[in-house]
Amino acid sequence: MNSATPTPSASDHRATADRLLDAAEQLFADQGVAATSLRQITTAASANLASVGYHFGSKDGLLREVLGRRILPVNVIRLRLLDELETRSAPPSIEEILDAFLRPIFEQPENVRTNFTRLMSRLHHSPDPAAMSYLQEIIGPIATRTLGALKRALPGVPVERIFLRAHFMIGAMLNALSAWDPHHCVVDMAPRNESGDQLLAELVQFSAAGIRQLGEIETLAPKR
Amino acid sequence: MNSATPTPSASDHRATADRLLDAAEQLFADQGVAATSLRQITTAASANLASVGYHFGSKDGLLREVLGRRILPVNVIRLRLLDELETRSAPPSIEEILDAFLRPIFEQPENVRTNFTRLMSRLHHSPDPAAMSYLQEIIGPIATRTLGALKRALPGVPVERIFLRAHFMIGAMLNALSAWDPHHCVVDMAPRNESGDQLLAELVQFSAAGIRQLGEIETLAPKR
DNA sequence: AACTGTTCTAAACGAACGTTTGAATGATGT
DNA sequence: ACATCATTCAAACGTTCGTTTAGAACAGTT
């Protein structure tokens, strides 16, 4: 009687709050938070306009729940991986640290990963005040622990330099994960058929090579 | 009679259009395009609300002129540097190619560079349709030429891989140049007192190391 | 002084936004 | 059957947005 997928397509029997979260996540990722109206969201979710206020209080409340629903599970995995790395005998390599930070994102289902990272990169570059304070409190501890592990893996390297290169990596990650639609890219060739595993490997390799390269900075700038 | 700086501060005698461009650039960079109203811009520029329509036609027209005023001169320098590299006898190194792409941005005055790159990174992650088509037409050729030079500097490497890593570099650059305000950063330590030259050198070094690292991808992902 | 064209201004326009309200609806427990 | 609670709904609220309009202020030329 029932098919393999739970309530596959036609009339959506999930709770209204879930449908609102899904629609908001998709639209926020597609258009940005400020550019998405509650009317768009409720129409896409086949819900009433006032249901956002009823279930989430406000648009900001909806945004917070959209974010937390994806970030919190990822952070649990991140902490577990970091714990495993630090309780081992051998000190972890840079690749292993970066992998612990990046892999939990890539192990999400494809569409979840895509929408979530696109939304994150938008927020990272458009400081919605309500979202930023929330993000700060839930991913700040993870960032601090990851940076601490990197510091221990790079003894003698100034902390500002490590931090700067970690910043480079964050930018590379957000850009790689979010800017894949052709309308968005300024140059028309885009390797869209990249698998998640391969993308993760490329990103870890790229970032590890850049972070490890910590020679004499002053003499390296080519004087043209 | 006249001081060294042309009309230094008090009552602003520059043309209204210039004041509007400056105010719009600052506010767009601070808050994003969609979140900035024409009333904020005209108030900051001490101009009338309708003056935007008079001088630029619409808000999109204002945005296009804000962008073109900064990008077009940078692109002229980029083309000149690329020409110099390609008419030399020795083939250019990866560092030289990246430097030709990045240096013209860093040689802008400090506040121009900061505001412009913050605005660019916002647009790069919030596809305003009008701005994107304009950006595509004015920086598409530059991107194509830079990618062509990278391809020639990395013979035998698949083009998709080069493109992917160039994408990483763009993300690193945008993130490094734009995310320096403490309210914005999820982790509170930020090396704000970095000089432009040092930041450029770090960025070129980081990206060149990552791009050059083109070994066997499949075996590099640490299996945790 | 009179005319012409450019620039600026105050006021209003319609549309879209997030939010709130109060009643209708449906399920649950007694 | 009634009462209770959570949920949904249509409608309206006040605000803000980008844009438009018609006229005032000012310059330069004849």
mmCIF file of C-alpha atoms in Angstrom, chain B residues 3-4 14 20 27 29-30 32 58 68 82 85 97 147-149 156 180 195 203 214 224:
data_model
loop_
_atom_site.group_PDB
_atom_site.id
_atom_site.type_symbol
_atom_site.label_atom_id
_atom_site.label_comp_id
_atom_site.label_asym_id
_atom_site.label_seq_id
_atom_site.Cartn_x
_atom_site.Cartn_y
_atom_site.Cartn_z
ATOM 1 C CA SER B 3 44.412 74.199 0.250
ATOM 2 C CA ALA B 4 46.276 71.118 -0.939
ATOM 3 C CA ARG B 14 31.785 68.122 -5.222
ATOM 4 C CA LEU B 20 26.012 59.785 -4.124
ATOM 5 C CA LEU B 27 26.702 51.805 2.588
ATOM 6 C CA ALA B 29 29.780 47.628 1.465
ATOM 7 C CA ASP B 30 28.616 48.018 5.055
ATOM 8 C CA GLY B 32 24.705 45.014 1.408
ATOM 9 C CA SER B 58 17.384 53.872 -10.807
ATOM 10 C CA GLY B 68 32.322 50.254 -12.776
ATOM 11 C CA LEU B 82 49.247 40.103 -18.123
ATOM 12 C CA LEU B 85 54.075 38.647 -18.540
ATOM 13 C CA ILE B 97 50.127 35.150 -12.698
ATOM 14 C CA LEU B 147 42.847 31.025 -16.481
ATOM 15 C CA GLY B 148 44.498 30.655 -19.870
ATOM 16 C CA ALA B 149 47.814 31.784 -18.426
ATOM 17 C CA GLY B 156 49.212 18.439 -18.631
ATOM 18 C CA TRP B 180 37.723 41.785 9.001
ATOM 19 C CA SER B 195 49.342 45.657 5.998
ATOM 20 C CA LEU B 203 47.527 35.322 -0.258
ATOM 21 C CA LEU B 214 48.433 18.707 -8.153
ATOM 22 C CA ARG B 224 39.697 9.174 9.141
#
